[in-house]
Amino acid sequence: MNHSISQGVPKDDLSKFSSLRVVGDLVELLNTIVPEEDKVFVVGHDWGALIAWNLCLLRPDKVKALVNMSVPFSPRNPKRKPIESLKAIYGDDYYIVRFQSI
């Protein structure tokens, strides 16, 4: 099986990777593999926990229960981007903040 080599993320268009787009992708996946009347158990960890929180908030009709590890719920702040909030709380050396420069 050949999966080829990834060319990486196009740095000029990261819009496909916003949390809302990823939630949309999850909803599309659930619509494909789960009967419409069923709900799912969701487990999120680390960065995936942020996506899991948003899935539950935006589409509670799809989720029966949620277990998240490593990341507590933090509501969005309309006055500040999430990275700015993380930087203010944890500093420049926090791994998620550091990954922004890659």
PDB file of N, CA and C in Angstrom:
ATOM      1  N   MET A   1       0.839  -1.169   0.000  1.00  0.00           N
ATOM      2  CA  MET A   1       0.000   0.000   0.000  1.00  0.00           C
ATOM      3  C   MET A   1       0.888   1.237   0.000  1.00  0.00           C
ATOM      4  N   ASN A   2       0.681   2.127  -0.918  1.00  0.00           N
ATOM      5  CA  ASN A   2       1.502   3.326  -1.020  1.00  0.00           C
ATOM      6  C   ASN A   2       0.682   4.545  -0.639  1.00  0.00           C
ATOM      7  N   HIS A   3       1.108   5.212   0.421  1.00  0.00           N
ATOM      8  CA  HIS A   3       0.409   6.414   0.872  1.00  0.00           C
ATOM      9  C   HIS A   3       1.098   7.676   0.385  1.00  0.00           C
ATOM     10  N   SER A   4       2.197   7.533  -0.311  1.00  0.00           N
ATOM     11  CA  SER A   4       3.025   8.622  -0.833  1.00  0.00           C
ATOM     12  C   SER A   4       3.582   9.480   0.294  1.00  0.00           C
ATOM     13  N   ILE A   5       4.328  10.463  -0.078  1.00  0.00           N
ATOM     14  CA  ILE A   5       4.982  11.331   0.896  1.00  0.00           C
ATOM     15  C   ILE A   5       4.181  12.611   1.039  1.00  0.00           C
ATOM     16  N   SER A   6       3.947  13.004   2.269  1.00  0.00           N
ATOM     17  CA  SER A   6       3.212  14.241   2.526  1.00  0.00           C
ATOM     18  C   SER A   6       4.079  15.437   2.183  1.00  0.00           C
ATOM     19  N   GLN A   7       3.465  16.419   1.595  1.00  0.00           N
ATOM     20  CA  GLN A   7       4.169  17.657   1.276  1.00  0.00           C
ATOM     21  C   GLN A   7       4.031  18.677   2.398  1.00  0.00           C
ATOM     22  N   GLY A   8       3.365  18.307   3.465  1.00  0.00           N
ATOM     23  CA  GLY A   8       3.190  19.214   4.588  1.00  0.00           C
ATOM     24  C   GLY A   8       1.991  20.119   4.403  1.00  0.00           C
ATOM     25  N   VAL A   9       1.840  21.001   5.336  1.00  0.00           N
ATOM     26  CA  VAL A   9       0.714  21.932   5.344  1.00  0.00           C
ATOM     27  C   VAL A   9       1.064  23.157   4.515  1.00  0.00           C
ATOM     28  N   PRO A  10       0.181  23.560   3.595  1.00  0.00           N
ATOM     29  CA  PRO A  10       0.467  24.793   2.849  1.00  0.00           C
ATOM     30  C   PRO A  10       0.416  25.991   3.793  1.00  0.00           C
ATOM     31  N   LYS A  11       1.531  26.661   3.963  1.00  0.00           N
ATOM     32  CA  LYS A  11       1.612  27.746   4.948  1.00  0.00           C
ATOM     33  C   LYS A  11       0.795  28.969   4.556  1.00  0.00           C
ATOM     34  N   ASP A  12       0.373  29.045   3.305  1.00  0.00           N
ATOM     35  CA  ASP A  12      -0.398  30.212   2.879  1.00  0.00           C
ATOM     36  C   ASP A  12      -1.900  30.029   3.071  1.00  0.00           C
ATOM     37  N   ASP A  13      -2.358  28.816   3.453  1.00  0.00           N
ATOM     38  CA  ASP A  13      -3.790  28.595   3.665  1.00  0.00           C
ATOM     39  C   ASP A  13      -4.005  27.601   4.798  1.00  0.00           C
ATOM     40  N   LEU A  14      -4.085  28.112   6.007  1.00  0.00           N
ATOM     41  CA  LEU A  14      -4.311  27.261   7.173  1.00  0.00           C
ATOM     42  C   LEU A  14      -5.782  27.191   7.557  1.00  0.00           C
ATOM     43  N   SER A  15      -6.654  27.796   6.754  1.00  0.00           N
ATOM     44  CA  SER A  15      -8.079  27.856   7.094  1.00  0.00           C
ATOM     45  C   SER A  15      -8.713  26.471   7.201  1.00  0.00           C
ATOM     46  N   LYS A  16      -8.172  25.491   6.491  1.00  0.00           N
ATOM     47  CA  LYS A  16      -8.728  24.138   6.547  1.00  0.00           C
ATOM     48  C   LYS A  16      -8.486  23.471   7.897  1.00  0.00           C
ATOM     49  N   PHE A  17      -7.647  24.083   8.724  1.00  0.00           N
ATOM     50  CA  PHE A  17      -7.264  23.466   9.979  1.00  0.00           C
ATOM     51  C   PHE A  17      -7.795  24.209  11.198  1.00  0.00           C
ATOM     52  N   SER A  18      -8.746  25.105  10.999  1.00  0.00           N
ATOM     53  CA  SER A  18      -9.350  25.785  12.148  1.00  0.00           C
ATOM     54  C   SER A  18     -10.176  24.771  12.935  1.00  0.00           C
ATOM     55  N   SER A  19     -10.380  25.055  14.218  1.00  0.00           N
ATOM     56  CA  SER A  19     -11.141  24.106  15.037  1.00  0.00           C
ATOM     57  C   SER A  19     -12.557  23.913  14.501  1.00  0.00           C
ATOM     58  N   LEU A  20     -13.150  24.962  13.980  1.00  0.00           N
ATOM     59  CA  LEU A  20     -14.513  24.829  13.441  1.00  0.00           C
ATOM     60  C   LEU A  20     -14.535  23.957  12.192  1.00  0.00           C
ATOM     61  N   ARG A  21     -13.515  24.062  11.346  1.00  0.00           N
ATOM     62  CA  ARG A  21     -13.450  23.198  10.161  1.00  0.00           C
ATOM     63  C   ARG A  21     -13.251  21.740  10.560  1.00  0.00           C
ATOM     64  N   VAL A  22     -12.408  21.513  11.570  1.00  0.00           N
ATOM     65  CA  VAL A  22     -12.177  20.137  12.024  1.00  0.00           C
ATOM     66  C   VAL A  22     -13.452  19.563  12.638  1.00  0.00           C
ATOM     67  N   VAL A  23     -14.190  20.365  13.394  1.00  0.00           N
ATOM     68  CA  VAL A  23     -15.481  19.918  13.925  1.00  0.00           C
ATOM     69  C   VAL A  23     -16.410  19.555  12.770  1.00  0.00           C
ATOM     70  N   GLY A  24     -16.436  20.370  11.739  1.00  0.00           N
ATOM     71  CA  GLY A  24     -17.252  20.065  10.560  1.00  0.00           C
ATOM     72  C   GLY A  24     -16.854  18.746   9.923  1.00  0.00           C
ATOM     73  N   ASP A  25     -15.552  18.485   9.855  1.00  0.00           N
ATOM     74  CA  ASP A  25     -15.074  17.208   9.316  1.00  0.00           C
ATOM     75  C   ASP A  25     -15.543  16.042  10.182  1.00  0.00           C
ATOM     76  N   LEU A  26     -15.505  16.222  11.503  1.00  0.00           N
ATOM     77  CA  LEU A  26     -15.977  15.165  12.406  1.00  0.00           C
ATOM     78  C   LEU A  26     -17.470  14.905  12.232  1.00  0.00           C
ATOM     79  N   VAL A  27     -18.238  15.966  12.091  1.00  0.00           N
ATOM     80  CA  VAL A  27     -19.681  15.812  11.884  1.00  0.00           C
ATOM     81  C   VAL A  27     -19.939  15.057  10.582  1.00  0.00           C
ATOM     82  N   GLU A  28     -19.197  15.393   9.545  1.00  0.00           N
ATOM     83  CA  GLU A  28     -19.354  14.688   8.265  1.00  0.00           C
ATOM     84  C   GLU A  28     -19.002  13.206   8.416  1.00  0.00           C
ATOM     85  N   LEU A  29     -17.937  12.913   9.159  1.00  0.00           N
ATOM     86  CA  LEU A  29     -17.565  11.525   9.411  1.00  0.00           C
ATOM     87  C   LEU A  29     -18.666  10.802  10.181  1.00  0.00           C
ATOM     88  N   LEU A  30     -19.175  11.436  11.237  1.00  0.00           N
ATOM     89  CA  LEU A  30     -20.254  10.822  12.018  1.00  0.00           C
ATOM     90  C   LEU A  30     -21.497  10.592  11.171  1.00  0.00           C
ATOM     91  N   ASN A  31     -21.825  11.545  10.322  1.00  0.00           N
ATOM     92  CA  ASN A  31     -22.987  11.382   9.441  1.00  0.00           C
ATOM     93  C   ASN A  31     -22.816  10.202   8.499  1.00  0.00           C
ATOM     94  N   THR A  32     -21.580   9.877   8.184  1.00  0.00           N
ATOM     95  CA  THR A  32     -21.300   8.784   7.258  1.00  0.00           C
ATOM     96  C   THR A  32     -21.330   7.419   7.942  1.00  0.00           C
ATOM     97  N   ILE A  33     -20.822   7.336   9.174  1.00  0.00           N
ATOM     98  CA  ILE A  33     -20.643   6.012   9.784  1.00  0.00           C
ATOM     99  C   ILE A  33     -21.590   5.691  10.941  1.00  0.00           C
ATOM    100  N   VAL A  34     -22.334   6.680  11.421  1.00  0.00           N
ATOM    101  CA  VAL A  34     -23.219   6.461  12.574  1.00  0.00           C
ATOM    102  C   VAL A  34     -24.665   6.681  12.139  1.00  0.00           C
ATOM    103  N   PRO A  35     -25.562   5.753  12.474  1.00  0.00           N
ATOM    104  CA  PRO A  35     -26.975   5.986  12.147  1.00  0.00           C
ATOM    105  C   PRO A  35     -27.452   7.321  12.724  1.00  0.00           C
ATOM    106  N   GLU A  36     -28.310   7.996  11.995  1.00  0.00           N
ATOM    107  CA  GLU A  36     -28.738   9.359  12.337  1.00  0.00           C
ATOM    108  C   GLU A  36     -29.279   9.490  13.758  1.00  0.00           C
ATOM    109  N   GLU A  37     -29.997   8.479  14.225  1.00  0.00           N
ATOM    110  CA  GLU A  37     -30.630   8.576  15.547  1.00  0.00           C
ATOM    111  C   GLU A  37     -29.661   8.266  16.696  1.00  0.00           C
ATOM    112  N   ASP A  38     -28.469   7.771  16.382  1.00  0.00           N
ATOM    113  CA  ASP A  38     -27.499   7.407  17.420  1.00  0.00           C
ATOM    114  C   ASP A  38     -26.592   8.578  17.784  1.00  0.00           C
ATOM    115  N   LYS A  39     -26.128   8.546  19.027  1.00  0.00           N
ATOM    116  CA  LYS A  39     -25.132   9.506  19.501  1.00  0.00           C
ATOM    117  C   LYS A  39     -23.867   8.733  19.853  1.00  0.00           C
ATOM    118  N   VAL A  40     -22.747   9.430  19.921  1.00  0.00           N
ATOM    119  CA  VAL A  40     -21.469   8.767  20.162  1.00  0.00           C
ATOM    120  C   VAL A  40     -20.843   9.228  21.478  1.00  0.00           C
ATOM    121  N   PHE A  41     -19.967   8.384  22.003  1.00  0.00           N
ATOM    122  CA  PHE A  41     -19.103   8.753  23.113  1.00  0.00           C
ATOM    123  C   PHE A  41     -17.843   9.355  22.500  1.00  0.00           C
ATOM    124  N   VAL A  42     -17.405  10.486  23.017  1.00  0.00           N
ATOM    125  CA  VAL A  42     -16.231  11.173  22.479  1.00  0.00           C
ATOM    126  C   VAL A  42     -15.160  11.229  23.562  1.00  0.00           C
ATOM    127  N   VAL A  43     -13.934  10.905  23.173  1.00  0.00           N
ATOM    128  CA  VAL A  43     -12.787  11.028  24.065  1.00  0.00           C
ATOM    129  C   VAL A  43     -11.784  11.950  23.391  1.00  0.00           C
ATOM    130  N   GLY A  44     -11.391  12.997  24.094  1.00  0.00           N
ATOM    131  CA  GLY A  44     -10.408  13.933  23.557  1.00  0.00           C
ATOM    132  C   GLY A  44      -9.201  14.020  24.471  1.00  0.00           C
ATOM    133  N   HIS A  45      -8.047  14.252  23.856  1.00  0.00           N
ATOM    134  CA  HIS A  45      -6.814  14.406  24.633  1.00  0.00           C
ATOM    135  C   HIS A  45      -5.972  15.519  24.040  1.00  0.00           C
ATOM    136  N   ASP A  46      -5.448  16.357  24.900  1.00  0.00           N
ATOM    137  CA  ASP A  46      -4.543  17.427  24.507  1.00  0.00           C
ATOM    138  C   ASP A  46      -5.212  18.317  23.460  1.00  0.00           C
ATOM    139  N   TRP A  47      -4.635  18.499  22.293  1.00  0.00           N
ATOM    140  CA  TRP A  47      -5.243  19.383  21.286  1.00  0.00           C
ATOM    141  C   TRP A  47      -6.595  18.844  20.833  1.00  0.00           C
ATOM    142  N   GLY A  48      -6.741  17.529  20.820  1.00  0.00           N
ATOM    143  CA  GLY A  48      -8.018  16.932  20.438  1.00  0.00           C
ATOM    144  C   GLY A  48      -9.130  17.255  21.416  1.00  0.00           C
ATOM    145  N   ALA A  49      -8.768  17.543  22.664  1.00  0.00           N
ATOM    146  CA  ALA A  49      -9.773  17.924  23.658  1.00  0.00           C
ATOM    147  C   ALA A  49     -10.444  19.239  23.273  1.00  0.00           C
ATOM    148  N   LEU A  50      -9.671  20.150  22.718  1.00  0.00           N
ATOM    149  CA  LEU A  50     -10.250  21.425  22.276  1.00  0.00           C
ATOM    150  C   LEU A  50     -11.292  21.196  21.181  1.00  0.00           C
ATOM    151  N   ILE A  51     -10.983  20.302  20.269  1.00  0.00           N
ATOM    152  CA  ILE A  51     -11.926  19.974  19.197  1.00  0.00           C
ATOM    153  C   ILE A  51     -13.150  19.277  19.786  1.00  0.00           C
ATOM    154  N   ALA A  52     -12.921  18.370  20.722  1.00  0.00           N
ATOM    155  CA  ALA A  52     -14.035  17.641  21.341  1.00  0.00           C
ATOM    156  C   ALA A  52     -14.980  18.589  22.078  1.00  0.00           C
ATOM    157  N   TRP A  53     -14.421  19.579  22.793  1.00  0.00           N
ATOM    158  CA  TRP A  53     -15.279  20.570  23.462  1.00  0.00           C
ATOM    159  C   TRP A  53     -16.168  21.270  22.438  1.00  0.00           C
ATOM    160  N   ASN A  54     -15.560  21.696  21.340  1.00  0.00           N
ATOM    161  CA  ASN A  54     -16.334  22.419  20.317  1.00  0.00           C
ATOM    162  C   ASN A  54     -17.379  21.529  19.654  1.00  0.00           C
ATOM    163  N   LEU A  55     -17.044  20.262  19.428  1.00  0.00           N
ATOM    164  CA  LEU A  55     -18.024  19.337  18.857  1.00  0.00           C
ATOM    165  C   LEU A  55     -19.243  19.250  19.775  1.00  0.00           C
ATOM    166  N   CYS A  56     -19.011  19.110  21.071  1.00  0.00           N
ATOM    167  CA  CYS A  56     -20.122  19.002  22.025  1.00  0.00           C
ATOM    168  C   CYS A  56     -20.936  20.287  22.116  1.00  0.00           C
ATOM    169  N   LEU A  57     -20.262  21.418  22.060  1.00  0.00           N
ATOM    170  CA  LEU A  57     -20.967  22.703  22.144  1.00  0.00           C
ATOM    171  C   LEU A  57     -21.786  22.991  20.894  1.00  0.00           C
ATOM    172  N   LEU A  58     -21.213  22.674  19.737  1.00  0.00           N
ATOM    173  CA  LEU A  58     -21.863  23.025  18.473  1.00  0.00           C
ATOM    174  C   LEU A  58     -22.843  21.973  17.978  1.00  0.00           C
ATOM    175  N   ARG A  59     -22.606  20.710  18.309  1.00  0.00           N
ATOM    176  CA  ARG A  59     -23.468  19.635  17.823  1.00  0.00           C
ATOM    177  C   ARG A  59     -23.811  18.654  18.942  1.00  0.00           C
ATOM    178  N   PRO A  60     -24.493  19.123  19.984  1.00  0.00           N
ATOM    179  CA  PRO A  60     -24.859  18.224  21.083  1.00  0.00           C
ATOM    180  C   PRO A  60     -25.777  17.091  20.627  1.00  0.00           C
ATOM    181  N   ASP A  61     -26.413  17.257  19.491  1.00  0.00           N
ATOM    182  CA  ASP A  61     -27.274  16.207  18.949  1.00  0.00           C
ATOM    183  C   ASP A  61     -26.482  14.979  18.509  1.00  0.00           C
ATOM    184  N   LYS A  62     -25.167  15.103  18.377  1.00  0.00           N
ATOM    185  CA  LYS A  62     -24.322  13.994  17.921  1.00  0.00           C
ATOM    186  C   LYS A  62     -23.619  13.269  19.067  1.00  0.00           C
ATOM    187  N   VAL A  63     -23.600  13.872  20.269  1.00  0.00           N
ATOM    188  CA  VAL A  63     -22.745  13.372  21.346  1.00  0.00           C
ATOM    189  C   VAL A  63     -23.569  12.900  22.540  1.00  0.00           C
ATOM    190  N   LYS A  64     -23.268  11.673  22.981  1.00  0.00           N
ATOM    191  CA  LYS A  64     -23.916  11.133  24.176  1.00  0.00           C
ATOM    192  C   LYS A  64     -23.132  11.512  25.432  1.00  0.00           C
ATOM    193  N   ALA A  65     -21.809  11.434  25.362  1.00  0.00           N
ATOM    194  CA  ALA A  65     -20.969  11.757  26.519  1.00  0.00           C
ATOM    195  C   ALA A  65     -19.578  12.149  26.043  1.00  0.00           C
ATOM    196  N   LEU A  66     -18.879  12.888  26.900  1.00  0.00           N
ATOM    197  CA  LEU A  66     -17.536  13.357  26.570  1.00  0.00           C
ATOM    198  C   LEU A  66     -16.591  13.085  27.729  1.00  0.00           C
ATOM    199  N   VAL A  67     -15.416  12.580  27.408  1.00  0.00           N
ATOM    200  CA  VAL A  67     -14.314  12.451  28.356  1.00  0.00           C
ATOM    201  C   VAL A  67     -13.140  13.199  27.741  1.00  0.00           C
ATOM    202  N   ASN A  68     -12.620  14.184  28.455  1.00  0.00           N
ATOM    203  CA  ASN A  68     -11.458  14.928  27.979  1.00  0.00           C
ATOM    204  C   ASN A  68     -10.326  14.789  28.973  1.00  0.00           C
ATOM    205  N   MET A  69      -9.117  14.677  28.442  1.00  0.00           N
ATOM    206  CA  MET A  69      -7.928  14.559  29.281  1.00  0.00           C
ATOM    207  C   MET A  69      -6.944  15.660  28.919  1.00  0.00           C
ATOM    208  N   SER A  70      -6.321  16.225  29.910  1.00  0.00           N
ATOM    209  CA  SER A  70      -5.228  17.199  29.773  1.00  0.00           C
ATOM    210  C   SER A  70      -5.662  18.634  29.564  1.00  0.00           C
ATOM    211  N   VAL A  71      -6.844  18.873  29.044  1.00  0.00           N
ATOM    212  CA  VAL A  71      -7.229  20.248  28.726  1.00  0.00           C
ATOM    213  C   VAL A  71      -8.601  20.557  29.320  1.00  0.00           C
ATOM    214  N   PRO A  72      -8.673  21.488  30.281  1.00  0.00           N
ATOM    215  CA  PRO A  72      -9.975  21.883  30.813  1.00  0.00           C
ATOM    216  C   PRO A  72     -10.726  22.753  29.813  1.00  0.00           C
ATOM    217  N   PHE A  73     -12.013  22.848  29.994  1.00  0.00           N
ATOM    218  CA  PHE A  73     -12.809  23.704  29.114  1.00  0.00           C
ATOM    219  C   PHE A  73     -12.418  25.158  29.325  1.00  0.00           C
ATOM    220  N   SER A  74     -12.289  25.858  28.228  1.00  0.00           N
ATOM    221  CA  SER A  74     -11.984  27.288  28.268  1.00  0.00           C
ATOM    222  C   SER A  74     -12.815  27.959  27.181  1.00  0.00           C
ATOM    223  N   PRO A  75     -13.799  28.757  27.565  1.00  0.00           N
ATOM    224  CA  PRO A  75     -14.637  29.394  26.538  1.00  0.00           C
ATOM    225  C   PRO A  75     -13.820  30.357  25.685  1.00  0.00           C
ATOM    226  N   ARG A  76     -14.258  30.536  24.452  1.00  0.00           N
ATOM    227  CA  ARG A  76     -13.570  31.463  23.546  1.00  0.00           C
ATOM    228  C   ARG A  76     -13.728  32.890  24.050  1.00  0.00           C
ATOM    229  N   ASN A  77     -12.687  33.653  23.874  1.00  0.00           N
ATOM    230  CA  ASN A  77     -12.689  35.059  24.242  1.00  0.00           C
ATOM    231  C   ASN A  77     -12.757  35.869  22.948  1.00  0.00           C
ATOM    232  N   PRO A  78     -13.858  36.569  22.693  1.00  0.00           N
ATOM    233  CA  PRO A  78     -13.987  37.298  21.423  1.00  0.00           C
ATOM    234  C   PRO A  78     -12.977  38.435  21.275  1.00  0.00           C
ATOM    235  N   LYS A  79     -12.328  38.816  22.363  1.00  0.00           N
ATOM    236  CA  LYS A  79     -11.365  39.919  22.305  1.00  0.00           C
ATOM    237  C   LYS A  79      -9.927  39.448  22.088  1.00  0.00           C
ATOM    238  N   ARG A  80      -9.716  38.136  22.114  1.00  0.00           N
ATOM    239  CA  ARG A  80      -8.349  37.631  22.028  1.00  0.00           C
ATOM    240  C   ARG A  80      -8.321  36.286  21.315  1.00  0.00           C
ATOM    241  N   LYS A  81      -7.344  36.087  20.436  1.00  0.00           N
ATOM    242  CA  LYS A  81      -7.166  34.801  19.770  1.00  0.00           C
ATOM    243  C   LYS A  81      -6.702  33.766  20.797  1.00  0.00           C
ATOM    244  N   PRO A  82      -7.060  32.487  20.593  1.00  0.00           N
ATOM    245  CA  PRO A  82      -6.669  31.455  21.561  1.00  0.00           C
ATOM    246  C   PRO A  82      -5.161  31.416  21.830  1.00  0.00           C
ATOM    247  N   ILE A  83      -4.353  31.571  20.799  1.00  0.00           N
ATOM    248  CA  ILE A  83      -2.905  31.535  20.985  1.00  0.00           C
ATOM    249  C   ILE A  83      -2.446  32.687  21.871  1.00  0.00           C
ATOM    250  N   GLU A  84      -3.053  33.850  21.700  1.00  0.00           N
ATOM    251  CA  GLU A  84      -2.695  34.995  22.545  1.00  0.00           C
ATOM    252  C   GLU A  84      -3.027  34.711  24.008  1.00  0.00           C
ATOM    253  N   SER A  85      -4.154  34.047  24.244  1.00  0.00           N
ATOM    254  CA  SER A  85      -4.524  33.690  25.620  1.00  0.00           C
ATOM    255  C   SER A  85      -3.527  32.700  26.211  1.00  0.00           C
ATOM    256  N   LEU A  86      -3.171  31.673  25.437  1.00  0.00           N
ATOM    257  CA  LEU A  86      -2.207  30.688  25.926  1.00  0.00           C
ATOM    258  C   LEU A  86      -0.856  31.337  26.213  1.00  0.00           C
ATOM    259  N   LYS A  87      -0.450  32.234  25.334  1.00  0.00           N
ATOM    260  CA  LYS A  87       0.824  32.932  25.518  1.00  0.00           C
ATOM    261  C   LYS A  87       0.797  33.785  26.786  1.00  0.00           C
ATOM    262  N   ALA A  88      -0.319  34.470  27.029  1.00  0.00           N
ATOM    263  CA  ALA A  88      -0.438  35.311  28.223  1.00  0.00           C
ATOM    264  C   ALA A  88      -0.409  34.476  29.504  1.00  0.00           C
ATOM    265  N   ILE A  89      -1.004  33.297  29.459  1.00  0.00           N
ATOM    266  CA  ILE A  89      -1.075  32.444  30.649  1.00  0.00           C
ATOM    267  C   ILE A  89       0.230  31.682  30.882  1.00  0.00           C
ATOM    268  N   TYR A  90       0.750  31.049  29.808  1.00  0.00           N
ATOM    269  CA  TYR A  90       1.872  30.119  29.962  1.00  0.00           C
ATOM    270  C   TYR A  90       3.214  30.646  29.461  1.00  0.00           C
ATOM    271  N   GLY A  91       3.213  31.727  28.698  1.00  0.00           N
ATOM    272  CA  GLY A  91       4.465  32.290  28.201  1.00  0.00           C
ATOM    273  C   GLY A  91       4.860  31.780  26.824  1.00  0.00           C
ATOM    274  N   ASP A  92       5.944  32.343  26.313  1.00  0.00           N
ATOM    275  CA  ASP A  92       6.419  32.028  24.962  1.00  0.00           C
ATOM    276  C   ASP A  92       6.922  30.599  24.815  1.00  0.00           C
ATOM    277  N   ASP A  93       7.329  29.970  25.911  1.00  0.00           N
ATOM    278  CA  ASP A  93       7.927  28.644  25.820  1.00  0.00           C
ATOM    279  C   ASP A  93       6.898  27.518  25.860  1.00  0.00           C
ATOM    280  N   TYR A  94       5.633  27.840  26.036  1.00  0.00           N
ATOM    281  CA  TYR A  94       4.585  26.815  26.036  1.00  0.00           C
ATOM    282  C   TYR A  94       4.560  26.150  24.663  1.00  0.00           C
ATOM    283  N   TYR A  95       4.512  24.814  24.621  1.00  0.00           N
ATOM    284  CA  TYR A  95       4.716  24.101  23.366  1.00  0.00           C
ATOM    285  C   TYR A  95       3.740  24.506  22.261  1.00  0.00           C
ATOM    286  N   ILE A  96       2.487  24.765  22.585  1.00  0.00           N
ATOM    287  CA  ILE A  96       1.524  25.160  21.552  1.00  0.00           C
ATOM    288  C   ILE A  96       1.902  26.528  20.985  1.00  0.00           C
ATOM    289  N   VAL A  97       2.355  27.420  21.835  1.00  0.00           N
ATOM    290  CA  VAL A  97       2.799  28.739  21.376  1.00  0.00           C
ATOM    291  C   VAL A  97       4.040  28.585  20.499  1.00  0.00           C
ATOM    292  N   ARG A  98       4.980  27.763  20.921  1.00  0.00           N
ATOM    293  CA  ARG A  98       6.207  27.550  20.137  1.00  0.00           C
ATOM    294  C   ARG A  98       5.906  26.936  18.781  1.00  0.00           C
ATOM    295  N   PHE A  99       4.928  26.042  18.702  1.00  0.00           N
ATOM    296  CA  PHE A  99       4.593  25.406  17.424  1.00  0.00           C
ATOM    297  C   PHE A  99       4.090  26.404  16.395  1.00  0.00           C
ATOM    298  N   GLN A 100       3.643  27.555  16.816  1.00  0.00           N
ATOM    299  CA  GLN A 100       3.108  28.542  15.878  1.00  0.00           C
ATOM    300  C   GLN A 100       4.185  29.102  14.964  1.00  0.00           C
ATOM    301  N   SER A 101       5.435  29.014  15.374  1.00  0.00           N
ATOM    302  CA  SER A 101       6.521  29.566  14.564  1.00  0.00           C
ATOM    303  C   SER A 101       7.109  28.549  13.600  1.00  0.00           C
ATOM    304  N   ILE A 102       6.633  27.324  13.643  1.00  0.00           N
ATOM    305  CA  ILE A 102       7.162  26.274  12.755  1.00  0.00           C
ATOM    306  C   ILE A 102       6.578  26.409  11.372  1.00  0.00           C
TER     307      ILE A 102
END
